[in-house]
mmCIF file of C-alpha atoms in Angstrom:
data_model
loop_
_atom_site.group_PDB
_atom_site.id
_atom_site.type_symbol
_atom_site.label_atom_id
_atom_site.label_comp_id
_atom_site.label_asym_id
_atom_site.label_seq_id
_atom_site.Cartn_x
_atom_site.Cartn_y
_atom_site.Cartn_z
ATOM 1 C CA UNK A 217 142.247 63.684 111.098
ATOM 2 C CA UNK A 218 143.326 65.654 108.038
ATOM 3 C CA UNK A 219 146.323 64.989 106.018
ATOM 4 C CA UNK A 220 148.870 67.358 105.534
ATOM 5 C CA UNK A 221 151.285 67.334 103.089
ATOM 6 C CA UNK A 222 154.548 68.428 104.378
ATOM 7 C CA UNK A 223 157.448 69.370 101.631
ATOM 8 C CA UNK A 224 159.583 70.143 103.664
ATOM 9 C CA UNK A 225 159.900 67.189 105.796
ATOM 10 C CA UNK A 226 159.615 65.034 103.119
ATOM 11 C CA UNK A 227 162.527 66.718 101.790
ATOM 12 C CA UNK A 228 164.628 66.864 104.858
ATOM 13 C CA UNK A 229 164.048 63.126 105.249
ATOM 14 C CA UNK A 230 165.479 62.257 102.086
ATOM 15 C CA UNK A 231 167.994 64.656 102.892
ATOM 16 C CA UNK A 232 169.287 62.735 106.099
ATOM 17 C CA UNK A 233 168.814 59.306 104.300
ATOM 18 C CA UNK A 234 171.331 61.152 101.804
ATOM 19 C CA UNK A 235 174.430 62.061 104.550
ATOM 20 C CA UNK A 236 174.206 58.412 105.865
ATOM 21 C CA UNK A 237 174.811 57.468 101.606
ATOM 22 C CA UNK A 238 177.751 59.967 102.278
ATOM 23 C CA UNK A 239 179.531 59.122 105.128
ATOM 24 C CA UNK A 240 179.097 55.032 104.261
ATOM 25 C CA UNK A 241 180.960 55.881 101.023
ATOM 26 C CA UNK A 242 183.422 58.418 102.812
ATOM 27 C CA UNK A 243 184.451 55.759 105.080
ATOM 28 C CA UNK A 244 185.467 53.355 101.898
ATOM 29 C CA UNK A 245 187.337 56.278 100.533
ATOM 30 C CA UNK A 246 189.027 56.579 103.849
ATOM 31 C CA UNK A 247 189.892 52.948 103.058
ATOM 32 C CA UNK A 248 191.130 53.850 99.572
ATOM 33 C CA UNK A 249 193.676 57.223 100.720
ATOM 34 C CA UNK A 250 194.898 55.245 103.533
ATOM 35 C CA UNK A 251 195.954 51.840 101.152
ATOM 36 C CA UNK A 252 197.108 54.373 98.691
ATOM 37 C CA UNK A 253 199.436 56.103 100.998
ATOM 38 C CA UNK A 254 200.800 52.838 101.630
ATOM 39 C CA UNK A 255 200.913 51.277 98.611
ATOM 40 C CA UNK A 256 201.310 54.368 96.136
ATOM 41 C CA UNK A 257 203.306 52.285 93.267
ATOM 42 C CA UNK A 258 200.924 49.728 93.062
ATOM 43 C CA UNK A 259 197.860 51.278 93.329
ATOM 44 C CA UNK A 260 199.808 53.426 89.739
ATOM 45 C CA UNK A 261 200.301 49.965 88.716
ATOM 46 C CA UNK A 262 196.689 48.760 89.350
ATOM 47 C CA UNK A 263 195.278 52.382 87.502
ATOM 48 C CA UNK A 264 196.627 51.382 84.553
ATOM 49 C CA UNK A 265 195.394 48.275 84.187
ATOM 50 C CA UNK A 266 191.858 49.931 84.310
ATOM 51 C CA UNK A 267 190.069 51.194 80.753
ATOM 52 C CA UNK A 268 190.404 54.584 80.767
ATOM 53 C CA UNK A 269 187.925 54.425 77.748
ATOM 54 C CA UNK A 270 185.251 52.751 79.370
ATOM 55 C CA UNK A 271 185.776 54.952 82.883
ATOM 56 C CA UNK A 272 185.676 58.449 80.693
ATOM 57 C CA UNK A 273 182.501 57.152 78.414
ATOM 58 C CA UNK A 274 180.612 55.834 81.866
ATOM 59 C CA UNK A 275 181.373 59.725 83.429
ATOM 60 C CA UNK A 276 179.668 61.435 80.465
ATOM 61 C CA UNK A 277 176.577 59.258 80.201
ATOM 62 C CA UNK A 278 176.120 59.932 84.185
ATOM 63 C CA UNK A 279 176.510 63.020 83.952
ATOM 64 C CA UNK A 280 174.036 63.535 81.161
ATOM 65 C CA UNK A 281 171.573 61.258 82.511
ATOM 66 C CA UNK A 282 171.870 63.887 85.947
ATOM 67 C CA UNK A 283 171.290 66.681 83.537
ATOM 68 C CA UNK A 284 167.907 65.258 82.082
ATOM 69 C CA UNK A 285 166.998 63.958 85.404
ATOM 70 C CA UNK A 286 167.147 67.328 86.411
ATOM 71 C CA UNK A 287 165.408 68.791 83.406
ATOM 72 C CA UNK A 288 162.432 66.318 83.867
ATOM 73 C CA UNK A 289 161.672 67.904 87.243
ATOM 74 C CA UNK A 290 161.967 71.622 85.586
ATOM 75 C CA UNK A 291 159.726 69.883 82.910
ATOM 76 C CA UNK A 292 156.888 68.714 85.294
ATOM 77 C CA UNK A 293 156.689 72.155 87.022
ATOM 78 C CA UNK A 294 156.065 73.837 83.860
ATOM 79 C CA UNK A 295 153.672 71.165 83.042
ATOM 80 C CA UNK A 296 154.924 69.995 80.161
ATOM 81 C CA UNK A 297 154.026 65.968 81.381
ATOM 82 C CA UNK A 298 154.767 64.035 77.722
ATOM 83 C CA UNK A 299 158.491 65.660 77.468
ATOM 84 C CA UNK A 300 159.212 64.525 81.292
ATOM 85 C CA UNK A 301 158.193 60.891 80.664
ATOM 86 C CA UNK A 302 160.899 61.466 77.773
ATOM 87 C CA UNK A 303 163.240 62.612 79.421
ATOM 88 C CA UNK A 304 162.973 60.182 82.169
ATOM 89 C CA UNK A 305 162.907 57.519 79.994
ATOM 90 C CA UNK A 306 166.365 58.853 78.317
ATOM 91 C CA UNK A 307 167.796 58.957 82.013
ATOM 92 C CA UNK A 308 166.718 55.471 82.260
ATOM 93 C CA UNK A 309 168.921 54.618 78.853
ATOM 94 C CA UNK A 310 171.924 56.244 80.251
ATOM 95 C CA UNK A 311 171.928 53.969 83.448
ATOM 96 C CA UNK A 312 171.627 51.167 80.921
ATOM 97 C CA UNK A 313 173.981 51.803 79.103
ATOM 98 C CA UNK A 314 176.396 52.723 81.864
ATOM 99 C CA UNK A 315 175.659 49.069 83.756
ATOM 100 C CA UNK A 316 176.299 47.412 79.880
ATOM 101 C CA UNK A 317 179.769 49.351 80.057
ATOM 102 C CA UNK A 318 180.441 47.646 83.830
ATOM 103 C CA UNK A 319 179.033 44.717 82.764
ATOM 104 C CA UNK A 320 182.142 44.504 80.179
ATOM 105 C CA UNK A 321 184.477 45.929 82.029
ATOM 106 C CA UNK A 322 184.262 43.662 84.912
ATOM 107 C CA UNK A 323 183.974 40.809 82.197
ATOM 108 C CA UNK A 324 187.443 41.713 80.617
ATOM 109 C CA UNK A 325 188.629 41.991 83.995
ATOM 110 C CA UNK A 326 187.672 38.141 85.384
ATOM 111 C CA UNK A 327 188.715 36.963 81.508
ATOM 112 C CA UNK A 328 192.235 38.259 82.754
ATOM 113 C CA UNK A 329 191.879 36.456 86.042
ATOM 114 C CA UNK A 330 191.642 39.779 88.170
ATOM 115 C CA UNK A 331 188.652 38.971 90.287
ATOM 116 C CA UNK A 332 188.592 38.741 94.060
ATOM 117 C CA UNK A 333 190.014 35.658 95.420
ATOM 118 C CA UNK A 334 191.752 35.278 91.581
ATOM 119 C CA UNK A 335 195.003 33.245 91.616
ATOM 120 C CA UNK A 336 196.876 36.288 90.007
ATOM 121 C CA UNK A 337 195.465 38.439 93.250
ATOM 122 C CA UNK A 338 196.044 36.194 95.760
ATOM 123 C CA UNK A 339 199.537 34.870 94.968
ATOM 124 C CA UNK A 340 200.511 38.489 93.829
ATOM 125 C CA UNK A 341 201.918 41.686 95.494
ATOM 126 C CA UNK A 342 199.383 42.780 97.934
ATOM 127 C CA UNK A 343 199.251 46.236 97.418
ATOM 128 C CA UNK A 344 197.471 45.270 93.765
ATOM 129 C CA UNK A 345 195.696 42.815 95.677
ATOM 130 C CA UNK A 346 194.136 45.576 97.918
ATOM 131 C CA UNK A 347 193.731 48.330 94.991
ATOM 132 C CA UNK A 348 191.323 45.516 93.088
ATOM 133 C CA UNK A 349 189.381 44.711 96.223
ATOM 134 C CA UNK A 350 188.665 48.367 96.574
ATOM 135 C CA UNK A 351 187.774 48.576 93.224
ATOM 136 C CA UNK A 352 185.197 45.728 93.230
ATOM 137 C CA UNK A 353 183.575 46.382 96.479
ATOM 138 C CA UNK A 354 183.832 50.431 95.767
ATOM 139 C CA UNK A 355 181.987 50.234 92.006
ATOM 140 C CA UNK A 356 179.940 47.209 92.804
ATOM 141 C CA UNK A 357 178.206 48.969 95.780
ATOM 142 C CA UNK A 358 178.101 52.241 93.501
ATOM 143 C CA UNK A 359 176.511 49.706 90.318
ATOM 144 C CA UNK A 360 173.909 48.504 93.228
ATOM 145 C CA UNK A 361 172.905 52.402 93.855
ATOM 146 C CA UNK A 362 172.860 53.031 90.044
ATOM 147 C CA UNK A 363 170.074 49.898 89.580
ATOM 148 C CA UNK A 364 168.246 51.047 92.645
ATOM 149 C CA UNK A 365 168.132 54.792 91.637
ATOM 150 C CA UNK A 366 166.748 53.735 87.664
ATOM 151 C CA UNK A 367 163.956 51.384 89.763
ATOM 152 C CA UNK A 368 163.345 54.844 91.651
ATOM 153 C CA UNK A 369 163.068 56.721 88.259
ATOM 154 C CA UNK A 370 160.935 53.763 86.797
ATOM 155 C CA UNK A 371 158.750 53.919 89.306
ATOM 156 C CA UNK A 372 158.654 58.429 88.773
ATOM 157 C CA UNK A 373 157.882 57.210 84.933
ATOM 158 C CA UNK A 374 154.784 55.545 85.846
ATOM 159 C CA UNK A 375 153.398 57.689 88.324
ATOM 160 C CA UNK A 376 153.998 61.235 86.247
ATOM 161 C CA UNK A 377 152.287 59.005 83.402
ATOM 162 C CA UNK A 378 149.255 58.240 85.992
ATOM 163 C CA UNK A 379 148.803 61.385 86.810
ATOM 164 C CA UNK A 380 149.741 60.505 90.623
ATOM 165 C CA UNK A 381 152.867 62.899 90.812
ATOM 166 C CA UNK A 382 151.862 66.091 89.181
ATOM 167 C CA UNK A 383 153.072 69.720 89.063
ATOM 168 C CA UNK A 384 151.798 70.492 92.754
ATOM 169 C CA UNK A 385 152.960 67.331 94.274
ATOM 170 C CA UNK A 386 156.442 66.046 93.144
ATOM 171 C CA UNK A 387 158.315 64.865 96.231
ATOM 172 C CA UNK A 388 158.589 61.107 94.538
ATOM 173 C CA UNK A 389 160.270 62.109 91.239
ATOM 174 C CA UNK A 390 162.112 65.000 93.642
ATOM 175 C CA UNK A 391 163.553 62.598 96.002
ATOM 176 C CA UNK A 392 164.035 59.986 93.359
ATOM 177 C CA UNK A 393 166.371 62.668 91.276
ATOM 178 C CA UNK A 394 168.329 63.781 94.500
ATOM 179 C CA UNK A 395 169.211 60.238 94.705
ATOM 180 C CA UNK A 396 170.209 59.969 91.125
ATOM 181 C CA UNK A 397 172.073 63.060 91.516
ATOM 182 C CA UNK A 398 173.956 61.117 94.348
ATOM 183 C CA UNK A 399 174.948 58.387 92.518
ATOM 184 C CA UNK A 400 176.816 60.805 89.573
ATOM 185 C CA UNK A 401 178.362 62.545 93.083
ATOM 186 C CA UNK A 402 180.038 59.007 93.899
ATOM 187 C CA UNK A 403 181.198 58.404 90.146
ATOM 188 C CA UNK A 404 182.977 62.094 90.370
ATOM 189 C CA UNK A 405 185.179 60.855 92.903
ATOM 190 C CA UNK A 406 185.359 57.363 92.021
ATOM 191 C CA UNK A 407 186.247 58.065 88.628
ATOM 192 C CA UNK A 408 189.588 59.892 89.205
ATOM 193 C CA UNK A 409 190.807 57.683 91.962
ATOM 194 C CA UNK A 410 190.593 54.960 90.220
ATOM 195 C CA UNK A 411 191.065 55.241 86.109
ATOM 196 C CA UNK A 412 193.192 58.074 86.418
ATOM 197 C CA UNK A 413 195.945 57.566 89.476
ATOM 198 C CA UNK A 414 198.950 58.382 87.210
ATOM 199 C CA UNK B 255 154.947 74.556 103.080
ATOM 200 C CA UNK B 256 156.526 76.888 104.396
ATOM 201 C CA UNK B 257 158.218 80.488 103.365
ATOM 202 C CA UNK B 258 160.706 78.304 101.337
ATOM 203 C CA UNK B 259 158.393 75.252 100.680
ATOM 204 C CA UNK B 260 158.027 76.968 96.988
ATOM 205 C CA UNK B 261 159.974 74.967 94.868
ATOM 206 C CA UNK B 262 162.619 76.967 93.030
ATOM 207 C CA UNK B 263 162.249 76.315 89.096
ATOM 208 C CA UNK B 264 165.587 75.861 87.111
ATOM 209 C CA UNK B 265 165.477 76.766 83.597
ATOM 210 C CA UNK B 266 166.667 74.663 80.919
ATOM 211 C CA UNK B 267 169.799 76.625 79.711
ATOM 212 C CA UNK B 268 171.532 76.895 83.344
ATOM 213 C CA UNK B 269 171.127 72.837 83.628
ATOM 214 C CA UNK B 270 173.016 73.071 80.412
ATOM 215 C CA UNK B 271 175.287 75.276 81.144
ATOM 216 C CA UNK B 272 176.143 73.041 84.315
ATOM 217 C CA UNK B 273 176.103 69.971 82.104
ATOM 218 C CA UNK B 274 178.620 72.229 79.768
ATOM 219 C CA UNK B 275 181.137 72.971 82.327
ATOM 220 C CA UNK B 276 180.945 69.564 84.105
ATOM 221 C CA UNK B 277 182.218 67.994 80.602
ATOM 222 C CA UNK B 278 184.598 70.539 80.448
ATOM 223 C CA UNK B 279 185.779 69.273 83.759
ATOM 224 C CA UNK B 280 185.960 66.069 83.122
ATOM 225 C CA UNK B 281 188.114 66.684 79.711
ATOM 226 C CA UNK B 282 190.606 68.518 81.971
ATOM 227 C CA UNK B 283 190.945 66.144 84.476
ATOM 228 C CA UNK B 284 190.857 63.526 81.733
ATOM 229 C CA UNK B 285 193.977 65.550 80.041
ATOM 230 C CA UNK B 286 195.806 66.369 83.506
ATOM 231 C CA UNK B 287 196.178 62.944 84.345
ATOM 232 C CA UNK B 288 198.543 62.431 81.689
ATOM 233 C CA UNK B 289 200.575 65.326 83.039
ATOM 234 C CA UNK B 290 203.310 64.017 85.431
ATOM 235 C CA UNK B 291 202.422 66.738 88.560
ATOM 236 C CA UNK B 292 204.250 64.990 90.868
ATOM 237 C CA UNK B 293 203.219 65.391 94.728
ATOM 238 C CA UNK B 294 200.296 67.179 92.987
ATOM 239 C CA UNK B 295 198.596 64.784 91.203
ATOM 240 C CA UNK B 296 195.929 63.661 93.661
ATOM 241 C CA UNK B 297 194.948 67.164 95.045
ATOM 242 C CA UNK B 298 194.543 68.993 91.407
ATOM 243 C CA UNK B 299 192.214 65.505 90.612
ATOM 244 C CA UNK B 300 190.635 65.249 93.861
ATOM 245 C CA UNK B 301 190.037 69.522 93.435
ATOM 246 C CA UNK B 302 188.387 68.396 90.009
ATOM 247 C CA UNK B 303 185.988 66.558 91.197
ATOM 248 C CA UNK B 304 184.749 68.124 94.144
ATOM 249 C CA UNK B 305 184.562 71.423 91.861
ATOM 250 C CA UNK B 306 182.237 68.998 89.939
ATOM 251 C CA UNK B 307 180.498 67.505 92.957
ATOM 252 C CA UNK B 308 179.628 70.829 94.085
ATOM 253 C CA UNK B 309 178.044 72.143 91.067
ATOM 254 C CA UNK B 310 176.087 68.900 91.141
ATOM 255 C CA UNK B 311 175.249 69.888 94.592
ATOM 256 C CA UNK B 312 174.475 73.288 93.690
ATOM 257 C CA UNK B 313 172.694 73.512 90.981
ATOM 258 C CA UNK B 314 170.891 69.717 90.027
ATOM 259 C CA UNK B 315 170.336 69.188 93.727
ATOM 260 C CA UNK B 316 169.060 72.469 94.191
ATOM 261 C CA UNK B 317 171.066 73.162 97.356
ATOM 262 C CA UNK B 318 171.525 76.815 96.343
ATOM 263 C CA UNK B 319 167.722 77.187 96.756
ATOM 264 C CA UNK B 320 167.301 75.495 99.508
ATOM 265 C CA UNK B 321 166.262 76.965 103.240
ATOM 266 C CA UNK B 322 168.953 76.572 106.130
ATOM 267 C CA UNK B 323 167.680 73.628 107.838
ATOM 268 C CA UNK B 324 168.887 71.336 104.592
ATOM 269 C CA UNK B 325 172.343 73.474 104.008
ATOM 270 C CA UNK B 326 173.365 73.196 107.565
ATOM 271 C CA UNK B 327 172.925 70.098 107.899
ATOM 272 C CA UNK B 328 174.967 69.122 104.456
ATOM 273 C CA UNK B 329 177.424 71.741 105.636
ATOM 274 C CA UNK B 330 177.360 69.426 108.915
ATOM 275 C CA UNK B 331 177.697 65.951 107.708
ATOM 276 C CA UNK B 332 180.587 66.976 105.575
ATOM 277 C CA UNK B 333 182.645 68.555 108.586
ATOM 278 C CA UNK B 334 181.726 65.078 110.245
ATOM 279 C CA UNK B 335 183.099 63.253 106.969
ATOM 280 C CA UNK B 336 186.323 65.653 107.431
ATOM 281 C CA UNK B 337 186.995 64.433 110.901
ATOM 282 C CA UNK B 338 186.807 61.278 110.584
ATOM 283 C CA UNK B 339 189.171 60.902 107.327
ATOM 284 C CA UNK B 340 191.618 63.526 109.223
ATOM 285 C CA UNK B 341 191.067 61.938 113.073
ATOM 286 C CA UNK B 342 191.978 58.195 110.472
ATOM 287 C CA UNK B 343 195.239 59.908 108.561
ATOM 288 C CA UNK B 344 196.759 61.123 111.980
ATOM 289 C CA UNK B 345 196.535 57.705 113.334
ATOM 290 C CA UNK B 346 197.675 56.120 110.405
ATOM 291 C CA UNK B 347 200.416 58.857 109.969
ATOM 292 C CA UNK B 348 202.020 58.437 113.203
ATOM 293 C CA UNK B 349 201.505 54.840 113.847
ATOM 294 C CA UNK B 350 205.200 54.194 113.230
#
């Protein structure tokens, strides 16, 4: 039997695995516009009460983390294997530091007593009620996809550094970078609909 | 591999250049937030960002290089994500 190494497929797989990512956080966005249209005020209300600060600085360390994700793959076709372990390993700082920057947000949050099932949530106006259940459930399932994707690029790290993904076979750190990649595209849209409802 | 297994390189400068405008982006939609558009404040933001998702798309993801099998079927699963948040606002629209 030989083995075959098919690119494509490998590709298209990841691919499909990637639209079922989509429509699973489409349908929670579905969730969000249709509370929203309900609730407009509050959800205004609820905005504000997020950290602007902390939502801008988490957008521009994913985004530059996706930028030298995708530079470590341009990096290991042209060979160049010490600068794509760096640059990997910088990615692997930015999704650090972004979960450091939830971990405190969400901190400040519960020290405030806005945390699901909270007294202030409960006994409050519902529409608030429902804009910080969103919010937990939206950016907790998106901070569960940003510590899968670094264990994805962790696991890239160590096999560009054995040798075991090189220039002519690179489907791991490929499909490990699409998936990054996915987790900025969430943070696009969560990032506006939730720090910066006016 | 096929005709279009060939990985297409990307050079350094155009992922900055993406990088570049994506910050630019995000200052803008940063700075138009604080602008009172009324009725259009969520389609300029939500326009933002998928201007932003789709360079992301385009560009890091490598969808611009890819063959047809992999753009029709993103092209697909986002006309399926369009029916079902339009087939959920008509509903919810005329409920009452």
């Amino acid at each position: 039997m030989s083995t075959r190494y098919d690119t494509t497929g490998i590709k298209v797989g990841m691919w499909i695995f990637l639209y079922s990512e989509i429509i699973l956080f489409g349908g929670l966005f579905v969730l969000y516009a249709v509370y929203f249209y309900r609730y407009p005020e509050f959800f205004v209300e609820g905005g504000k009460e997020l950290n602007r600060f902390f939502g801008s600085a988490n957008t521009i360390v994913l985004l530059i983390s996706s930028f030298t994700v995708a530079s470590s793959i341009t990096a290991l076709q042209l060979g160049r294997k010490k600068l794509t372990i760096g640059l990997l390993s910088f990615s692997l700082i930015c999704g650090f530091i972004f979960l450091v920057n939830k971990y405190f947000e969400w901190g400040a949050k519960f020290h405030h007593g806005i945390y699901p099932n909270s007294e202030k949530l409960v006994e409050g106006e519902p529409g608030i009620n429902i804009f910080f259940g969103l919010y937990y459930v939206i950016t907790g399932l998106h901070g569960l996809h940003v510590i899968i994707g670094m264990v994805l690029l962790a696991i890239s790290l160590v096999m560009v550094a054995k040798d075991i993904i090189t220039p002519q076979r690179i489907a791991m750190l490929d499909n490990s970078g699409l998936y990054w990649h996915l987790v900025d595209l969430i943070w696009i849209f969560v990032f506006p609909l939730f720090y910066l409802v006016l | 591999m096929g005709e279009h297994g060939t990985h297409h390189i990307l050079s350094y400068g155009k992922l900055a250049a993406v990088l570049g405008c994506l910050l630019m982006l995000t200052v803008v939609t940063i700075g138009v937030s604080y602008v009172d558009l009324g009725f259009f404040n969520v389609p300029v933001a939500i326009g933002i960002a998928s201007t932003k998702a789709t360079l992301v798309l385009l560009f890091f993801m490598h969808l611009k290089y890819e063959g047809p099998l992999i753009v029709w079927s993103f092209i697909s699963a986002v006309i399926f994500l369009a029916i079902m948040i339009t087939f959920t606002f008509w509903d919810v629209a005329f409920r009452y």
